Coordinates of C-alpha atoms in Angstrom, one line a residue:
Chain M
M229 CA -1.6 -4.9 22.0
K230 CA -0.4 -3.9 25.8
N231 CA -2.0 -0.7 27.0
F232 CA -4.4 -0.6 24.6
G233 CA -8.2 -0.8 25.7
P234 CA -9.7 -3.1 25.7
F235 CA -12.8 -1.0 24.9
N236 CA -16.4 -1.5 24.8
S237 CA -16.7 0.6 21.6
Y238 CA -15.2 0.8 18.6
A239 CA -15.2 4.8 18.8
D240 CA -13.7 4.7 22.0
A241 CA -11.2 3.0 20.3
L242 CA -10.7 4.9 17.1
N243 CA -10.4 7.6 19.0
A244 CA -7.9 5.5 21.4
A245 CA -6.0 4.3 18.4
C246 CA -5.7 7.9 16.4
P247 CA -3.4 9.7 18.5
L248 CA -0.9 6.4 19.9
I249 CA -0.9 5.8 15.9
L250 CA 0.4 9.3 15.4
S251 CA 2.1 9.6 17.6
K252 CA 5.1 6.9 16.9
P253 CA 8.2 8.4 15.7
N254 CA 6.9 10.3 11.7
A255 CA 4.1 9.0 11.7
T256 CA 3.3 12.6 11.3
V257 CA 5.6 14.8 8.5
V258 CA 3.3 17.6 7.9
H259 CA 5.4 19.6 10.4
L260 CA 8.6 20.0 7.9
Q261 CA 6.5 19.8 4.6
D262 CA 7.2 23.2 4.4
S263 CA 10.5 23.7 5.2
S264 CA 12.6 20.5 5.2
P265 CA 10.2 18.3 2.2
D266 CA 12.5 16.5 1.3
V267 CA 14.1 15.1 5.1
A268 CA 9.8 15.0 5.2
R269 CA 9.4 12.2 2.7
R270 CA 12.2 9.6 3.3
A271 CA 11.4 10.3 7.0
A272 CA 7.5 9.7 6.8
T273 CA 6.9 6.8 8.2
E274 CA 3.2 3.8 7.8
Y275 CA 2.0 2.5 10.9
C276 CA -0.8 -0.7 11.0
A277 CA -2.6 -2.1 12.8
W278 CA -5.9 -4.0 13.0
L279 CA -8.9 -2.8 15.6
Y280 CA -11.5 -6.1 16.0
Y281 CA -13.4 -7.5 18.2
T282 CA -13.2 -10.8 20.4
P283 CA -15.3 -13.1 22.1
S284 CA -15.2 -10.8 25.0
E285 CA -17.6 -8.2 22.9
L286 CA -14.5 -6.1 23.6
Y287 CA -13.0 -4.1 20.6
E288 CA -8.9 -4.5 20.9
M289 CA -6.0 -3.6 18.4
S290 CA -3.5 -5.4 17.4
M291 CA 0.3 -5.1 17.3
L292 CA 1.6 -2.4 15.0
A293 CA 2.9 -4.3 12.2
D294 CA 6.6 -4.4 11.1
Q295 CA 6.1 -1.4 9.2
S296 CA 9.6 -0.5 7.1
G297 CA 12.2 -1.4 9.6
P298 CA 15.3 0.6 9.7
G299 CA 17.2 -1.5 6.9
D300 CA 13.9 0.1 4.3
F301 CA 14.3 3.5 4.5
V302 CA 16.8 2.6 2.0
S303 CA 13.2 1.7 -0.6
G304 CA 11.1 4.7 -1.6
M305 CA 7.8 3.1 -1.3
R306 CA 6.4 3.9 1.9
S307 CA 3.8 1.1 2.1
C308 CA 2.5 -0.9 4.8
S309 CA 2.1 -4.5 5.1
L310 CA -0.4 -5.6 7.2
P311 CA -1.0 -9.6 8.2
P312 CA -4.6 -10.5 6.8
F313 CA -5.4 -12.4 10.3
V314 CA -4.2 -11.1 14.2
D315 CA -2.1 -13.2 16.2
D316 CA -3.9 -13.4 19.5
P317 CA -2.6 -16.1 21.7
R318 CA -5.8 -15.9 23.9
Y319 CA -8.4 -17.0 20.9
S320 CA -8.4 -19.1 18.0
A321 CA -8.2 -16.5 14.6
E322 CA -11.9 -18.2 13.4
Q323 CA -13.1 -15.7 17.0
L324 CA -11.8 -12.9 16.4
K325 CA -13.7 -10.1 13.7
H326 CA -11.3 -7.5 11.9
I327 CA -13.3 -4.5 11.4
F328 CA -10.4 -1.7 10.6
A329 CA -7.4 -1.5 9.3
L330 CA -5.7 1.1 10.6
H331 CA -2.9 2.9 9.3
N332 CA -1.5 6.5 8.8
H333 CA -0.9 8.8 6.3
P334 CA 2.2 10.9 7.7
F335 CA 1.2 14.1 4.9
G336 CA -2.6 13.5 5.5
T337 CA -3.7 12.4 1.8
R338 CA -6.2 10.4 0.8
L339 CA -6.8 6.4 0.8
S340 CA -4.7 5.3 -2.3
A341 CA -6.1 3.1 -4.9
N342 CA -3.8 1.0 -3.6
D343 CA -5.2 1.0 0.3
L344 CA -8.2 0.5 -1.6
R345 CA -6.7 -2.8 -3.0
F346 CA -6.1 -3.5 0.1
I347 CA -8.9 -3.7 2.0
E348 CA -11.0 -5.2 -1.0
S349 CA -8.4 -8.2 -1.2
M350 CA -9.2 -8.7 3.1
A351 CA -13.1 -8.2 2.2
E352 CA -12.3 -12.1 0.3
V353 CA -10.8 -13.7 3.9
H354 CA -13.4 -11.5 6.3
D355 CA -16.8 -10.8 6.5
W356 CA -17.6 -8.0 5.5
E357 CA -20.5 -6.7 8.2
V358 CA -20.1 -8.3 11.8
M359 CA -22.0 -8.1 14.8
T360 CA -21.2 -6.4 18.0
R361 CA -22.4 -4.5 21.3
N362 CA -22.8 -1.9 19.0
G363 CA -25.0 -3.4 16.3
K364 CA -23.3 -4.2 13.0
V365 CA -20.2 -3.1 12.4
R366 CA -18.0 -3.0 8.6
L367 CA -14.9 -4.3 7.6
S368 CA -12.8 -1.2 6.0
I369 CA -9.7 0.8 5.9
I370 CA -8.7 4.0 7.8
A371 CA -5.8 6.6 7.3
F372 CA -5.1 9.0 10.5
F373 CA -3.9 11.7 9.8
S374 CA -2.7 15.0 11.9
K375 CA -2.9 18.9 11.2
S376 CA -0.1 19.4 13.8
Q377 CA 2.4 21.4 13.3
D378 CA 4.5 20.4 16.7
P379 CA 5.8 16.9 16.3
A380 CA 6.6 16.3 20.1
A381 CA 2.0 16.8 20.1
P382 CA 1.0 15.1 16.7
T383 CA -2.9 16.0 17.4
C384 CA -4.9 13.9 16.0
D385 CA -7.5 16.0 13.5
G386 CA -9.5 13.2 11.3
F387 CA -9.3 10.1 9.3
Y388 CA -10.1 9.0 5.6
Q389 CA -12.4 5.6 5.9
Y390 CA -13.3 3.6 3.0
V391 CA -16.1 0.7 3.2
P392 CA -15.9 -1.8 0.8
A393 CA -19.2 -3.4 1.3
T394 CA -20.9 -0.1 0.7
R395 CA -17.6 1.4 -1.4
E396 CA -18.1 4.4 0.7
M397 CA -15.5 6.3 0.7
M398 CA -15.4 9.2 4.1
L399 CA -14.1 12.4 6.0
W400 CA -13.9 12.4 9.8
T401 CA -12.2 15.4 10.9
R402 CA -12.2 16.4 15.2
Q403 CA -13.3 19.9 15.1
N404 CA -13.4 21.4 19.0
G405 CA -13.5 18.3 20.5
Q406 CA -16.6 17.0 18.3
W407 CA -16.2 13.9 15.4
K408 CA -17.8 15.5 12.2
L409 CA -18.4 13.6 9.3
D410 CA -16.8 16.2 6.3
V411 CA -17.0 14.0 2.7
H412 CA -19.0 11.5 1.9
G413 CA -19.7 9.9 -1.3
I414 CA -19.4 6.2 -2.8
V415 CA -16.1 4.6 -5.1
T416 CA -17.1 3.6 -8.4
W417 CA -13.5 2.8 -10.5
I418 CA -12.4 4.5 -13.8
N419 CA -9.9 1.7 -14.0
E420 CA -7.8 -0.4 -11.5
R421 CA -6.0 2.3 -10.2
T422 CA -8.5 5.6 -10.3
Y423 CA -11.5 5.3 -8.6
R424 CA -13.9 8.3 -8.5
L425 CA -15.9 9.6 -5.7
E426 CA -19.8 10.1 -6.8
P427 CA -21.3 12.4 -4.1
Q428 CA -24.4 10.9 -2.6
Chain U
M53 CA 40.6 7.1 0.4
L54 CA 38.9 6.6 3.7
M55 CA 37.9 10.2 3.2
V56 CA 36.7 9.6 0.1
S57 CA 34.6 6.7 1.9
A58 CA 33.9 8.5 4.9
C59 CA 32.3 11.1 3.5
A60 CA 30.5 9.5 0.1
R61 CA 26.6 10.3 1.0
R62 CA 24.6 7.3 1.5
P63 CA 22.0 7.6 -1.9
E64 CA 19.2 7.9 -0.5
P65 CA 16.0 7.5 -2.1
L66 CA 13.2 9.7 -3.7
S67 CA 15.6 12.5 -4.1
A68 CA 15.7 13.6 -7.8
A69 CA 14.1 16.6 -8.6
V70 CA 10.8 16.9 -9.8
V71 CA 8.7 19.4 -12.2
N72 CA 5.6 18.4 -10.6
D73 CA 4.1 19.8 -13.4
R74 CA 0.4 19.5 -12.5
S75 CA -1.0 20.1 -16.2
V76 CA 0.8 16.7 -16.7
V77 CA -2.8 14.4 -15.9
F78 CA -2.0 10.4 -15.4
P79 CA -3.5 8.5 -18.5
G80 CA -6.4 5.7 -17.8
E81 CA -5.7 2.7 -18.6
S82 CA -5.2 1.1 -22.3
E83 CA -7.9 -1.0 -23.5
A84 CA -5.4 -3.4 -24.6
E85 CA -3.7 -6.0 -22.4
A86 CA 0.0 -4.8 -20.7
I87 CA 2.3 -7.2 -22.7
T88 CA 4.3 -8.4 -20.4
V89 CA 8.5 -8.7 -21.6
G90 CA 10.5 -11.0 -20.6
Q91 CA 8.8 -14.7 -21.5
P92 CA 11.4 -17.4 -22.1
G93 CA 11.9 -16.7 -26.1
V94 CA 10.5 -14.1 -27.2
S95 CA 12.2 -10.8 -27.6
Y96 CA 11.3 -7.5 -27.1
S97 CA 12.9 -4.3 -28.3
L98 CA 12.5 -1.5 -26.0
D99 CA 13.9 1.9 -26.9
G100 CA 15.7 4.2 -25.1
D101 CA 14.0 6.6 -24.5
V102 CA 11.7 3.9 -22.8
L103 CA 14.7 2.3 -20.7
R104 CA 15.6 5.9 -19.6
A105 CA 12.3 6.3 -18.3
L106 CA 12.9 2.6 -16.8
V107 CA 16.1 3.6 -15.2
I108 CA 14.9 6.8 -13.7
V109 CA 12.4 5.3 -12.0
A110 CA 13.8 3.1 -10.4
N111 CA 16.7 4.6 -9.4
D112 CA 14.1 7.3 -7.6
L113 CA 12.7 4.8 -5.2
F114 CA 15.7 2.0 -5.4
P115 CA 18.6 3.8 -5.3
P116 CA 22.0 2.1 -6.7
G117 CA 23.5 -0.7 -4.5
T118 CA 21.2 -0.7 -1.8
R119 CA 18.6 -3.6 -0.7
A120 CA 15.3 -2.6 1.1
A121 CA 15.5 -5.5 4.1
S122 CA 12.0 -6.8 3.3
C123 CA 11.1 -8.6 -0.2
P124 CA 8.5 -6.5 -0.6
K125 CA 9.8 -2.7 -1.4
R126 CA 12.4 -3.5 -3.5
M127 CA 13.0 -2.9 -6.9
E128 CA 12.5 -6.6 -8.5
A129 CA 9.1 -7.0 -5.8
Q130 CA 7.6 -4.5 -8.5
T131 CA 5.8 -4.6 -11.2
Y132 CA 6.9 -1.7 -14.4
R133 CA 3.9 -0.7 -16.3
V134 CA 4.5 1.7 -19.6
V135 CA 2.4 3.5 -21.0
R136 CA 4.3 6.2 -23.8
K137 CA 2.0 9.4 -24.9
G138 CA 3.1 11.7 -26.8
D139 CA 6.3 13.0 -25.7
V140 CA 5.6 11.2 -22.3
I141 CA 6.6 8.3 -20.5
F142 CA 4.5 7.4 -18.0
V143 CA 5.8 4.5 -15.6
F144 CA 3.4 2.9 -13.1
I145 CA 5.3 1.0 -10.4
E146 CA 3.0 -2.0 -7.9
E147 CA 3.9 -4.4 -6.0
N148 CA 4.1 -8.1 -7.5
L149 CA 2.4 -10.4 -5.0
A150 CA 4.0 -13.4 -6.7
A151 CA 7.9 -12.2 -6.4
C152 CA 8.1 -12.0 -2.7
G153 CA 5.5 -15.5 -2.3
R154 CA 2.7 -12.6 -1.5
R155 CA -1.2 -13.3 -1.5
F156 CA -2.3 -9.5 -0.3
P157 CA -0.9 -6.2 -0.9
A158 CA 0.3 -4.0 1.7
M159 CA -1.6 -1.0 2.4
D160 CA 0.4 2.2 -0.2
S161 CA 2.3 -0.3 -2.3
G162 CA 2.6 2.1 -5.7
A163 CA 3.7 5.1 -6.9
K164 CA 3.7 6.4 -10.4
Y165 CA 5.8 8.6 -12.3
A166 CA 5.9 10.9 -15.3
I167 CA 9.2 11.3 -17.3
G168 CA 9.6 13.8 -20.7
A169 CA 11.8 14.0 -23.6
D170 CA 14.3 15.2 -21.9
G171 CA 14.2 13.2 -19.1
R172 CA 12.8 15.6 -16.9
I173 CA 10.7 13.9 -13.6
L174 CA 7.4 15.9 -14.1
R175 CA 5.1 14.2 -11.7
R176 CA 5.8 11.5 -9.2
V177 CA 2.6 10.5 -6.7
V178 CA 4.5 8.0 -4.3
D179 CA 1.2 6.5 -2.3
G180 CA 1.3 7.2 1.1
L181 CA 3.3 10.7 0.5
D182 CA 1.8 12.3 -2.7
E183 CA -2.2 13.4 -3.2
D184 CA -3.2 11.4 -6.6
D185 CA -5.5 13.9 -7.8
A186 CA -6.7 11.5 -10.2
N187 CA -8.1 9.5 -7.1
W188 CA -10.8 11.8 -5.6
F189 CA -12.2 13.6 -7.7
A190 CA -16.7 14.0 -7.6
V191 CA -18.6 15.3 -10.6
T192 CA -21.4 16.9 -10.6
P193 CA -24.7 14.5 -12.0
G194 CA -24.8 15.0 -15.6
D195 CA -21.5 16.0 -15.9
G196 CA -20.6 12.0 -17.3
G197 CA -17.0 13.0 -17.9
S198 CA -13.8 11.1 -18.9
P199 CA -11.2 10.7 -16.4
S200 CA -8.6 12.9 -18.0
E201 CA -10.9 15.8 -18.5
A202 CA -12.1 15.7 -14.6
D203 CA -9.3 15.1 -13.9
A204 CA -7.7 18.1 -15.4
G205 CA -6.9 21.3 -13.0
S206 CA -9.1 19.5 -10.3
S207 CA -8.3 20.1 -6.4
P208 CA -9.5 19.4 -3.4
Q209 CA -12.1 21.6 -3.3
R210 CA -14.4 19.8 -6.7
V211 CA -14.9 17.3 -3.9
W212 CA -18.7 17.1 -2.8
M213 CA -19.3 18.9 0.8
S214 CA -21.8 17.9 3.3
D215 CA -22.4 19.6 6.4
G216 CA -25.6 18.0 7.3
G217 CA -27.3 15.1 8.1
T218 CA -24.6 14.1 10.2
E219 CA -25.5 14.7 13.9
G220 CA -25.8 11.3 15.7
L221 CA -22.9 9.7 13.8
V222 CA -20.4 7.4 15.0
P223 CA -17.0 8.1 13.8
G224 CA -16.1 4.8 12.1
Q225 CA -20.1 4.4 11.5
S226 CA -20.8 3.5 7.7
L227 CA -24.1 5.0 6.6
A228 CA -25.0 3.1 3.2
P229 CA -26.2 -0.1 2.3
V230 CA -24.5 -2.8 1.5
V231 CA -23.9 -3.6 -2.7
A232 CA -23.1 -5.7 -4.5
P233 CA -19.4 -6.7 -5.1
N234 CA -16.9 -4.0 -6.7
P235 CA -17.3 -4.4 -10.2
R236 CA -13.9 -4.0 -11.0
R237 CA -13.3 -7.5 -9.2
S238 CA -16.4 -9.2 -10.7
A239 CA -15.0 -7.8 -14.0
D240 CA -12.1 -9.2 -13.3
A241 CA -13.2 -12.5 -12.5
G242 CA -14.6 -13.1 -15.7
S243 CA -11.8 -11.8 -17.9
P244 CA -10.3 -14.7 -20.0

C-alpha cells in the first residue's frame, strides 16, 4: 500500500496500521452508539488488509480490501472479504509471508466465530509461523477498535488477536502511549459457531 | 405519482425492532446433522411460524427490492439453519461459499436471530456489529458448565483478566507454544 511503511518491525507496522484503518469512513461508530444507534449500525463499515513480510525483510500492508461498496449497504451483512493472497507486483505470491489479517470492528466488539473461521481457513494456505528479522511470527487475525467520541480524530485504543497455531485469544489495549496485554486465553470450540475462552 | 415515488423511503437493512432480551440464549449445535431442505425429488413441509421467522430474518438482513452489488452479501448466498427451542425459533445465517464460487469465507460473515412466538425479534447478533456473549466467556477450572449455563447472564466481566507478566511483550506477539490443529477441524475431517 502506498504511503504505508515499509517497516522494520511488525509492532511498528501494527502501530501504523491501526490508526490508518480506523481513520477510514465509519470504521468506528461508537460516537453514534448512544445518540443514533440505528444510523451507527447501518453506517458501520469494515476494512481489511494483510500485513505481510517481503523478501526485502520489511513489513508492508496490502491495499485495503474492497469492503462494502456503495452497492453493498443494502445488505445487513458487514463482512469484509480479504483475498487469500496479496497481489504485490514486485514479488511472486510464494515470496510473500502473510502474517496478520487486519480489520476493524466499528463498535469495538470482540472477534466473531467467523473471524476465527476465516483465519483458520487461511492457515490451510499460509504458514502458521514464519521466520522474520524479528524472530518467529505467527499467522493471526486482528480486529482494531477505537473508543473515540470524536469521529474526526479516532484514536487507536486496542485490538483483539487470535492465533490459530496456538488457539490464543488476546486483547491488547493502548494506554498512555503504551501497549498492554489485557486478556489472554485459549480458545476451545463448543460447536462450529461458538467458542469458549479458557484462562491460561 | 412522482410525489409518492420521491417520498418513498429506501429500504434499510437491520431496521426491524429488536427486543434484545439477553436472557434468550442461542442453543448449541444439535447432535444430529442439519437436514438440507430443497433436495430434488423430496418434499418438505414448513410450518407458518418457521416460514415467518425466516422471512423476518431475510427481510431484516436483505430488504425486499434490494440486491447487494457483491455476491457474498446477497440473500441467496447464505445458508439458513433453523433450530426451534420451546416457543423460540433460532436462525443462524452463514455465508454459503459454494453460492459465489468462493473457497474461503469472509471475516464477520455471519448473523443469528431469535424469533419469538409473536414474531418479534428477541435477539439479533450480526458479526462485527453486536457482541456475542456466547463466543467469549471464561470458566474457572472445574466449573465445567455447559455452554448454555455458562452463557446465561454472562458478561464481559467474566473474562479472565491478566495484569501481570506482560512486560516486554510486543503487540502482535504470541505467547503460547504451537498446539495441535484445531480439534474442530480435525473432527470435521474425520466425519463421514
